[in-house]
């Protein structure tokens, strides 16, 4: 097992990474009260719920099983968690356990932030994307029909427990979607990691344990360092959103049903690279290298069918990174160095959108 810490003073917590961790006492050790609510979804429950509840000993352990899918990441679904907590008389010393992917993790974290004005929760991510991104850093939220993650809170977990064995049953498409977030860390701040990912692509594609553990560890270390320096995204934490402004627009356009989050981020990172080229920061070879790091995984590098420049403009205007009417974008100065800026030629954005929508 590998362990690293997210350094946030009194809110610091460990990330444990290794095989077969669901059967250990790690979850139980981080629970401070005598009540726990395990929240999962219909896909994960038959595979791993019993193993997790068995590890909790004699605690009062209740469960909630939610429908599976980004389209259920809503306030209406969130109420099911609150209803169960009230029905089972959970107190402010309870702990919520998020057993699932990013949707479950975000909703459970938000429920924990709100229930009795804040209770403990533990992240047990079961998808690669959740393991390397959404489970770390304390961002919690639900979607709104007009925008992704627009209703939420910052609420740090007590710990993150990453069992790489759960990836054995992860479908290829979801594994690839997680790789988009892994590749993102190399693009924004770790060029040596980006090189390593190119060199070890075949190992990762066959899910070699050593390569997979290394990729998850380095991704989590990158995110932990960024979060420790900027917990509530007042500055450089926004760099973690490379591709997300474009990607969230694509997810919203498709009603959160057509593309997985990582797929939208992949296409969004290609758009960010193209705009960086428009601004003179990246070369044609750099843009090809960005796209070439994603396409072997089967990730989309073109816009959704039927999406127009006007669609992008309307949806991105609602993005959380809009400041004083100006959209701030995460772009690349070079591979391995990103920046957040609202100071760009708007014509460069227009050209990027037109080329992406017209030619893919």
Tab-separated table of C-alpha atoms in Angstrom:
chain	number	residue	atom	x	y	z
A	1	UNK	CA	0.000	0.000	0.000
A	2	UNK	CA	1.122	3.534	-0.840
A	3	UNK	CA	-0.009	6.457	1.332
A	4	UNK	CA	0.249	10.188	0.748
A	5	UNK	CA	-1.302	13.125	2.600
A	6	UNK	CA	-3.342	16.108	1.507
A	7	UNK	CA	-1.810	18.806	3.726
A	8	UNK	CA	-4.613	21.098	4.903
A	9	UNK	CA	-3.710	21.725	8.554
A	10	UNK	CA	-6.537	20.412	10.778
A	11	UNK	CA	-8.398	19.172	7.670
A	12	UNK	CA	-5.467	17.079	6.404
A	13	UNK	CA	-6.222	13.502	5.415
A	14	UNK	CA	-4.520	10.434	3.950
A	15	UNK	CA	-4.938	8.854	0.524
A	16	UNK	CA	-4.309	5.099	0.611
A	17	UNK	CA	-3.585	3.311	-2.679
A	18	UNK	CA	-3.179	-0.419	-3.138
A	19	UNK	CA	-4.836	-3.762	-3.902
A	20	UNK	CA	-7.631	-5.334	-1.840
A	21	UNK	CA	-8.058	-2.384	0.535
A	22	UNK	CA	-11.856	-2.803	0.755
A	23	UNK	CA	-11.370	-5.854	2.955
A	24	UNK	CA	-9.106	-4.082	5.465
A	25	UNK	CA	-9.922	-1.989	8.532
A	26	UNK	CA	-8.949	1.288	6.846
A	27	UNK	CA	-12.515	2.607	6.576
A	28	UNK	CA	-13.389	1.625	10.155
A	29	UNK	CA	-10.270	3.331	11.511
A	30	UNK	CA	-11.362	6.725	10.136
A	31	UNK	CA	-14.887	6.666	11.620
A	32	UNK	CA	-15.173	8.690	14.828
A	33	UNK	CA	-18.764	7.925	15.871
A	34	UNK	CA	-20.863	4.776	16.035
A	35	UNK	CA	-23.055	5.445	12.978
A	36	UNK	CA	-22.204	5.108	9.297
A	37	UNK	CA	-24.229	5.464	6.108
A	38	UNK	CA	-22.740	3.788	3.022
A	39	UNK	CA	-24.042	5.326	-0.201
A	40	UNK	CA	-23.476	3.557	-3.500
A	41	UNK	CA	-25.291	2.917	-6.784
A	42	UNK	CA	-27.091	0.062	-8.491
A	43	UNK	CA	-24.001	-1.007	-10.452
A	44	UNK	CA	-21.519	-1.048	-7.570
A	45	UNK	CA	-23.779	-2.384	-4.801
A	46	UNK	CA	-23.855	-6.047	-5.927
A	47	UNK	CA	-20.075	-6.059	-6.420
A	48	UNK	CA	-18.636	-4.324	-3.377
A	49	UNK	CA	-21.273	-3.151	-0.881
A	50	UNK	CA	-21.263	-6.320	1.246
A	51	UNK	CA	-17.470	-6.295	1.470
A	52	UNK	CA	-17.459	-2.706	2.728
A	53	UNK	CA	-20.252	-3.157	5.264
A	54	UNK	CA	-18.576	-6.318	6.583
A	55	UNK	CA	-15.433	-4.298	7.333
A	56	UNK	CA	-17.336	-1.915	9.625
A	57	UNK	CA	-17.761	-4.269	12.554
A	58	UNK	CA	-20.481	-3.509	15.106
A	59	UNK	CA	-21.255	0.043	13.983
A	60	UNK	CA	-24.814	1.037	13.133
A	61	UNK	CA	-24.446	0.664	9.370
A	62	UNK	CA	-27.207	1.772	6.996
A	63	UNK	CA	-27.105	1.901	3.214
A	64	UNK	CA	-28.527	3.914	0.325
A	65	UNK	CA	-28.453	2.606	-3.247
A	66	UNK	CA	-28.862	5.313	-5.899
A	67	UNK	CA	-29.518	4.995	-9.637
A	68	UNK	CA	-26.349	4.981	-11.748
A	69	UNK	CA	-25.586	7.811	-14.167
A	70	UNK	CA	-24.627	11.472	-14.468
A	71	UNK	CA	-28.259	12.323	-15.261
A	72	UNK	CA	-29.121	11.430	-11.649
A	73	UNK	CA	-26.626	13.874	-10.134
A	74	UNK	CA	-29.445	16.177	-9.040
A	75	UNK	CA	-31.007	17.765	-5.996
A	76	UNK	CA	-33.883	15.299	-6.271
A	77	UNK	CA	-31.514	12.324	-5.964
A	78	UNK	CA	-29.638	14.055	-3.140
A	79	UNK	CA	-32.855	14.130	-1.110
A	80	UNK	CA	-32.828	10.331	-0.994
A	81	UNK	CA	-29.638	10.487	1.080
A	82	UNK	CA	-31.131	13.054	3.470
A	83	UNK	CA	-34.359	11.032	3.754
A	84	UNK	CA	-32.402	7.912	4.738
A	85	UNK	CA	-30.288	9.799	7.291
A	86	UNK	CA	-33.414	11.213	8.912
A	87	UNK	CA	-35.332	7.939	8.796
A	88	UNK	CA	-32.483	6.038	10.463
A	89	UNK	CA	-31.958	8.855	13.015
A	90	UNK	CA	-28.356	9.633	12.198
A	91	UNK	CA	-26.732	12.320	14.334
A	92	UNK	CA	-24.059	14.894	13.651
A	93	UNK	CA	-21.406	12.334	14.650
A	94	UNK	CA	-22.319	10.052	11.746
A	95	UNK	CA	-19.962	9.293	8.861
A	96	UNK	CA	-21.030	8.943	5.231
A	97	UNK	CA	-19.072	6.590	2.979
A	98	UNK	CA	-19.105	7.265	-0.774
A	99	UNK	CA	-18.702	3.919	-2.533
A	100	UNK	CA	-18.771	4.595	-6.272
A	101	UNK	CA	-17.573	6.838	-9.034
A	102	UNK	CA	-17.486	10.603	-9.311
A	103	UNK	CA	-21.261	11.045	-9.274
A	104	UNK	CA	-21.656	9.149	-5.997
A	105	UNK	CA	-18.620	10.861	-4.494
A	106	UNK	CA	-19.817	14.354	-5.381
A	107	UNK	CA	-23.340	13.779	-4.080
A	108	UNK	CA	-22.258	12.091	-0.848
A	109	UNK	CA	-19.712	14.822	-0.188
A	110	UNK	CA	-22.364	17.498	-0.731
A	111	UNK	CA	-24.815	15.630	1.514
A	112	UNK	CA	-22.106	15.435	4.201
A	113	UNK	CA	-21.434	19.165	3.864
A	114	UNK	CA	-25.116	19.949	4.377
A	115	UNK	CA	-26.456	17.375	6.854
A	116	UNK	CA	-26.591	18.989	10.301
A	117	UNK	CA	-24.282	21.668	8.841
A	118	UNK	CA	-21.456	19.236	8.197
A	119	UNK	CA	-20.551	15.637	9.049
A	120	UNK	CA	-17.619	13.376	8.226
A	121	UNK	CA	-17.376	11.435	4.984
A	122	UNK	CA	-14.935	8.973	3.430
A	123	UNK	CA	-14.269	8.550	-0.271
A	124	UNK	CA	-13.997	4.981	-1.599
A	125	UNK	CA	-13.793	5.627	-5.376
A	126	UNK	CA	-14.503	2.737	-7.739
A	127	UNK	CA	-13.650	4.320	-11.108
A	128	UNK	CA	-10.259	5.470	-12.331
A	129	UNK	CA	-11.570	8.989	-12.899
A	130	UNK	CA	-12.833	9.258	-9.341
A	131	UNK	CA	-9.625	7.767	-7.941
A	132	UNK	CA	-7.344	10.306	-9.615
A	133	UNK	CA	-9.589	13.363	-9.573
A	134	UNK	CA	-12.994	13.825	-8.006
A	135	UNK	CA	-12.347	11.911	-4.762
A	136	UNK	CA	-9.430	14.182	-3.841
A	137	UNK	CA	-9.751	17.847	-2.948
A	138	UNK	CA	-13.149	18.341	-1.345
A	139	UNK	CA	-15.149	19.653	-4.284
A	140	UNK	CA	-18.733	18.428	-3.945
A	141	UNK	CA	-21.764	19.314	-6.048
A	142	UNK	CA	-24.828	18.375	-8.043
A	143	UNK	CA	-25.749	19.459	-11.553
A	144	UNK	CA	-28.406	21.872	-12.731
A	145	UNK	CA	-30.122	21.474	-16.130
A	146	UNK	CA	-28.326	24.624	-17.280
A	147	UNK	CA	-24.888	23.890	-15.876
A	148	UNK	CA	-22.660	21.199	-14.403
A	149	UNK	CA	-21.669	21.300	-10.712
A	150	UNK	CA	-23.337	24.666	-10.175
A	151	UNK	CA	-24.749	23.773	-6.730
A	152	UNK	CA	-22.200	22.546	-4.217
A	153	UNK	CA	-19.699	23.159	-1.454
A	154	UNK	CA	-16.077	22.584	-0.487
A	155	UNK	CA	-16.016	19.776	2.089
A	156	UNK	CA	-12.899	17.662	2.622
A	157	UNK	CA	-13.165	13.904	3.272
A	158	UNK	CA	-11.680	12.161	6.301
A	159	UNK	CA	-9.725	9.886	3.974
A	160	UNK	CA	-9.603	8.492	0.448
A	161	UNK	CA	-9.234	4.728	0.066
A	162	UNK	CA	-8.260	3.608	-3.439
A	163	UNK	CA	-8.454	-0.131	-4.056
A	164	UNK	CA	-6.937	-0.786	-7.474
A	165	UNK	CA	-8.615	-4.214	-7.599
A	166	UNK	CA	-11.982	-2.580	-8.249
A	167	UNK	CA	-10.617	-1.449	-11.611
A	168	UNK	CA	-10.525	-5.106	-12.725
A	169	UNK	CA	-14.275	-4.900	-13.388
A	170	UNK	CA	-14.302	-1.345	-14.778
A	171	UNK	CA	-15.517	-1.248	-18.422
A	172	UNK	CA	-12.958	-0.144	-21.020
A	173	UNK	CA	-14.875	3.024	-21.830
A	174	UNK	CA	-14.894	4.190	-18.204
A	175	UNK	CA	-11.238	3.272	-17.759
A	176	UNK	CA	-10.363	5.380	-20.812
A	177	UNK	CA	-12.422	8.277	-19.447
A	178	UNK	CA	-10.321	8.144	-16.291
A	179	UNK	CA	-7.147	8.248	-18.344
A	180	UNK	CA	-8.189	11.660	-19.674
A	181	UNK	CA	-7.838	13.064	-16.150
A	182	UNK	CA	-4.528	11.234	-15.636
A	183	UNK	CA	-3.147	12.754	-18.853
A	184	UNK	CA	-4.372	16.167	-17.712
A	185	UNK	CA	-1.880	16.233	-14.818
A	186	UNK	CA	1.003	15.758	-17.216
A	187	UNK	CA	-0.268	18.533	-19.447
A	188	UNK	CA	-0.810	21.143	-16.730
A	189	UNK	CA	2.228	20.734	-14.448
A	190	UNK	CA	4.234	17.517	-14.840
A	191	UNK	CA	5.910	17.101	-18.232
A	192	UNK	CA	7.978	14.130	-17.007
A	193	UNK	CA	4.759	12.365	-16.057
A	194	UNK	CA	3.359	13.135	-19.516
A	195	UNK	CA	6.460	11.532	-21.059
A	196	UNK	CA	6.066	8.534	-18.720
A	197	UNK	CA	2.438	8.076	-19.757
A	198	UNK	CA	3.414	7.994	-23.429
A	199	UNK	CA	6.139	5.437	-22.706
A	200	UNK	CA	3.908	3.186	-20.556
A	201	UNK	CA	0.669	3.384	-22.536
A	202	UNK	CA	0.695	-0.332	-23.391
A	203	UNK	CA	1.279	-1.270	-19.718
A	204	UNK	CA	-1.645	0.899	-18.668
A	205	UNK	CA	-3.878	-0.442	-21.424
A	206	UNK	CA	-3.404	-3.973	-20.092
A	207	UNK	CA	-3.881	-2.623	-16.538
A	208	UNK	CA	-0.518	-3.743	-15.226
A	209	UNK	CA	-0.609	-3.371	-11.423
A	210	UNK	CA	2.709	-1.563	-11.100
A	211	UNK	CA	1.997	0.902	-13.899
A	212	UNK	CA	-1.530	1.526	-12.668
A	213	UNK	CA	-0.413	2.174	-9.101
A	214	UNK	CA	2.287	4.558	-10.319
A	215	UNK	CA	-0.167	6.482	-12.529
A	216	UNK	CA	-2.713	6.833	-9.725
A	217	UNK	CA	-0.058	7.782	-7.160
A	218	UNK	CA	1.494	10.468	-9.351
A	219	UNK	CA	-1.924	11.847	-10.305
A	220	UNK	CA	-3.036	12.042	-6.679
A	221	UNK	CA	0.272	13.604	-5.636
A	222	UNK	CA	-0.120	16.291	-8.285
A	223	UNK	CA	-3.672	17.047	-7.197
A	224	UNK	CA	-2.824	16.969	-3.488
A	225	UNK	CA	-0.061	19.524	-3.987
A	226	UNK	CA	-2.360	21.875	-5.897
A	227	UNK	CA	-5.201	21.530	-3.387
A	228	UNK	CA	-2.885	22.085	-0.408
A	229	UNK	CA	-1.746	25.367	-1.938
A	230	UNK	CA	-5.219	26.588	-2.965
A	231	UNK	CA	-8.041	24.698	-1.260
A	232	UNK	CA	-10.999	26.810	-2.421
A	233	UNK	CA	-9.792	27.642	-5.922
A	234	UNK	CA	-8.829	31.270	-5.482
A	235	UNK	CA	-5.846	30.876	-7.798
A	236	UNK	CA	-3.834	27.991	-9.214
A	237	UNK	CA	-6.288	25.220	-8.296
A	238	UNK	CA	-8.251	26.357	-11.352
A	239	UNK	CA	-5.439	24.841	-13.453
A	240	UNK	CA	-6.981	21.455	-12.652
A	241	UNK	CA	-9.870	22.509	-14.901
A	242	UNK	CA	-7.921	22.199	-18.154
A	243	UNK	CA	-10.478	21.200	-20.774
A	244	UNK	CA	-13.352	21.432	-18.316
A	245	UNK	CA	-14.947	24.701	-19.461
A	246	UNK	CA	-15.270	23.385	-22.995
A	247	UNK	CA	-16.048	19.896	-21.680
A	248	UNK	CA	-18.815	20.975	-19.316
A	249	UNK	CA	-20.494	22.801	-22.193
A	250	UNK	CA	-20.451	19.573	-24.207
A	251	UNK	CA	-21.851	17.565	-21.292
A	252	UNK	CA	-24.649	20.071	-20.755
A	253	UNK	CA	-25.453	20.178	-24.476
A	254	UNK	CA	-25.850	16.395	-24.541
A	255	UNK	CA	-27.995	16.348	-21.387
A	256	UNK	CA	-25.349	14.479	-19.330
A	257	UNK	CA	-26.301	11.283	-21.144
A	258	UNK	CA	-24.231	10.950	-24.326
A	259	UNK	CA	-20.662	11.394	-23.055
A	260	UNK	CA	-18.855	10.422	-19.872
A	261	UNK	CA	-17.199	13.282	-18.006
A	262	UNK	CA	-13.686	12.165	-18.979
A	263	UNK	CA	-14.683	11.956	-22.628
A	264	UNK	CA	-15.894	15.550	-22.581
A	265	UNK	CA	-12.706	16.645	-20.793
A	266	UNK	CA	-10.597	14.915	-23.450
A	267	UNK	CA	-12.299	16.825	-26.268
A	268	UNK	CA	-12.078	19.982	-24.167
A	269	UNK	CA	-8.321	19.584	-23.706
A	270	UNK	CA	-7.901	19.339	-27.468
A	271	UNK	CA	-9.881	22.571	-27.784
A	272	UNK	CA	-7.679	24.231	-25.150
A	273	UNK	CA	-4.573	23.091	-27.042
A	274	UNK	CA	-5.954	24.472	-30.309
A	275	UNK	CA	-6.725	27.817	-28.719
A	276	UNK	CA	-3.250	27.885	-27.175
A	277	UNK	CA	-1.915	27.430	-30.705
A	278	UNK	CA	-4.111	30.322	-31.887
A	279	UNK	CA	-2.426	32.479	-29.233
A	280	UNK	CA	1.040	31.420	-30.387
A	281	UNK	CA	1.956	29.281	-27.381
A	282	UNK	CA	1.773	25.768	-28.840
A	283	UNK	CA	3.021	24.479	-32.179
A	284	UNK	CA	1.131	22.228	-34.565
A	285	UNK	CA	3.277	19.346	-33.315
A	286	UNK	CA	2.304	20.121	-29.720
A	287	UNK	CA	-1.408	20.062	-30.584
A	288	UNK	CA	-0.937	16.774	-32.426
A	289	UNK	CA	0.872	15.365	-29.399
A	290	UNK	CA	-2.001	16.358	-27.084
A	291	UNK	CA	-4.571	14.747	-29.382
A	292	UNK	CA	-2.267	11.762	-29.874
A	293	UNK	CA	-2.118	11.139	-26.123
A	294	UNK	CA	-5.921	10.842	-26.001
A	295	UNK	CA	-7.075	9.231	-29.234
A	296	UNK	CA	-5.356	5.826	-28.626
A	297	UNK	CA	-7.708	5.434	-25.677
A	298	UNK	CA	-10.722	5.883	-27.928
A	299	UNK	CA	-11.468	9.273	-26.380
A	300	UNK	CA	-13.312	11.863	-28.503
A	301	UNK	CA	-11.269	14.720	-29.917
A	302	UNK	CA	-14.129	16.351	-31.868
A	303	UNK	CA	-17.367	18.119	-30.892
A	304	UNK	CA	-20.660	16.282	-30.273
A	305	UNK	CA	-22.843	15.881	-33.334
A	306	UNK	CA	-24.908	18.997	-33.985
A	307	UNK	CA	-23.186	21.291	-31.474
A	308	UNK	CA	-22.624	24.798	-32.838
A	309	UNK	CA	-20.433	27.759	-31.966
A	310	UNK	CA	-23.509	29.492	-30.545
A	311	UNK	CA	-24.201	26.484	-28.303
A	312	UNK	CA	-20.675	26.655	-26.912
A	313	UNK	CA	-20.867	30.413	-26.335
A	314	UNK	CA	-24.229	30.261	-24.560
A	315	UNK	CA	-23.251	27.402	-22.260
A	316	UNK	CA	-19.759	28.643	-21.434
A	317	UNK	CA	-21.252	31.996	-20.393
A	318	UNK	CA	-22.696	30.151	-17.378
A	319	UNK	CA	-19.349	28.658	-16.350
A	320	UNK	CA	-18.166	29.179	-12.762
A	321	UNK	CA	-14.933	30.735	-14.060
A	322	UNK	CA	-16.750	33.768	-15.494
A	323	UNK	CA	-15.542	36.878	-13.634
A	324	UNK	CA	-17.147	40.275	-14.209
A	325	UNK	CA	-18.617	39.051	-17.464
A	326	UNK	CA	-15.275	37.723	-18.739
A	327	UNK	CA	-14.723	34.000	-19.278
A	328	UNK	CA	-11.430	32.802	-17.836
A	329	UNK	CA	-9.900	29.809	-19.590
A	330	UNK	CA	-7.250	27.279	-18.645
A	331	UNK	CA	-4.763	27.138	-21.525
A	332	UNK	CA	-1.280	25.759	-22.168
A	333	UNK	CA	1.865	27.859	-22.399
A	334	UNK	CA	3.637	24.600	-23.236
A	335	UNK	CA	3.121	20.919	-22.530
A	336	UNK	CA	3.591	20.685	-18.777
A	337	UNK	CA	2.718	24.309	-18.002
A	338	UNK	CA	-0.813	25.706	-17.843
A	339	UNK	CA	-2.216	29.099	-16.930
A	340	UNK	CA	-5.623	30.601	-16.162
A	341	UNK	CA	-6.371	33.768	-18.073
A	342	UNK	CA	-9.171	36.064	-19.116
A	343	UNK	CA	-6.749	38.193	-21.106
A	344	UNK	CA	-6.929	36.724	-24.579
A	345	UNK	CA	-8.005	37.816	-28.026
A	346	UNK	CA	-11.727	36.929	-28.247
A	347	UNK	CA	-11.231	36.318	-31.953
A	348	UNK	CA	-8.900	33.446	-31.057
A	349	UNK	CA	-11.717	31.836	-29.086
A	350	UNK	CA	-14.137	32.394	-31.956
A	351	UNK	CA	-11.736	30.816	-34.447
A	352	UNK	CA	-11.187	27.842	-32.119
A	353	UNK	CA	-14.921	27.240	-31.710
A	354	UNK	CA	-15.659	27.635	-35.416
A	355	UNK	CA	-12.907	25.245	-36.461
A	356	UNK	CA	-13.890	22.696	-33.835
A	357	UNK	CA	-17.580	22.751	-34.708
A	358	UNK	CA	-17.145	22.963	-38.481
A	359	UNK	CA	-14.257	20.560	-39.013
A	360	UNK	CA	-13.970	18.545	-35.767
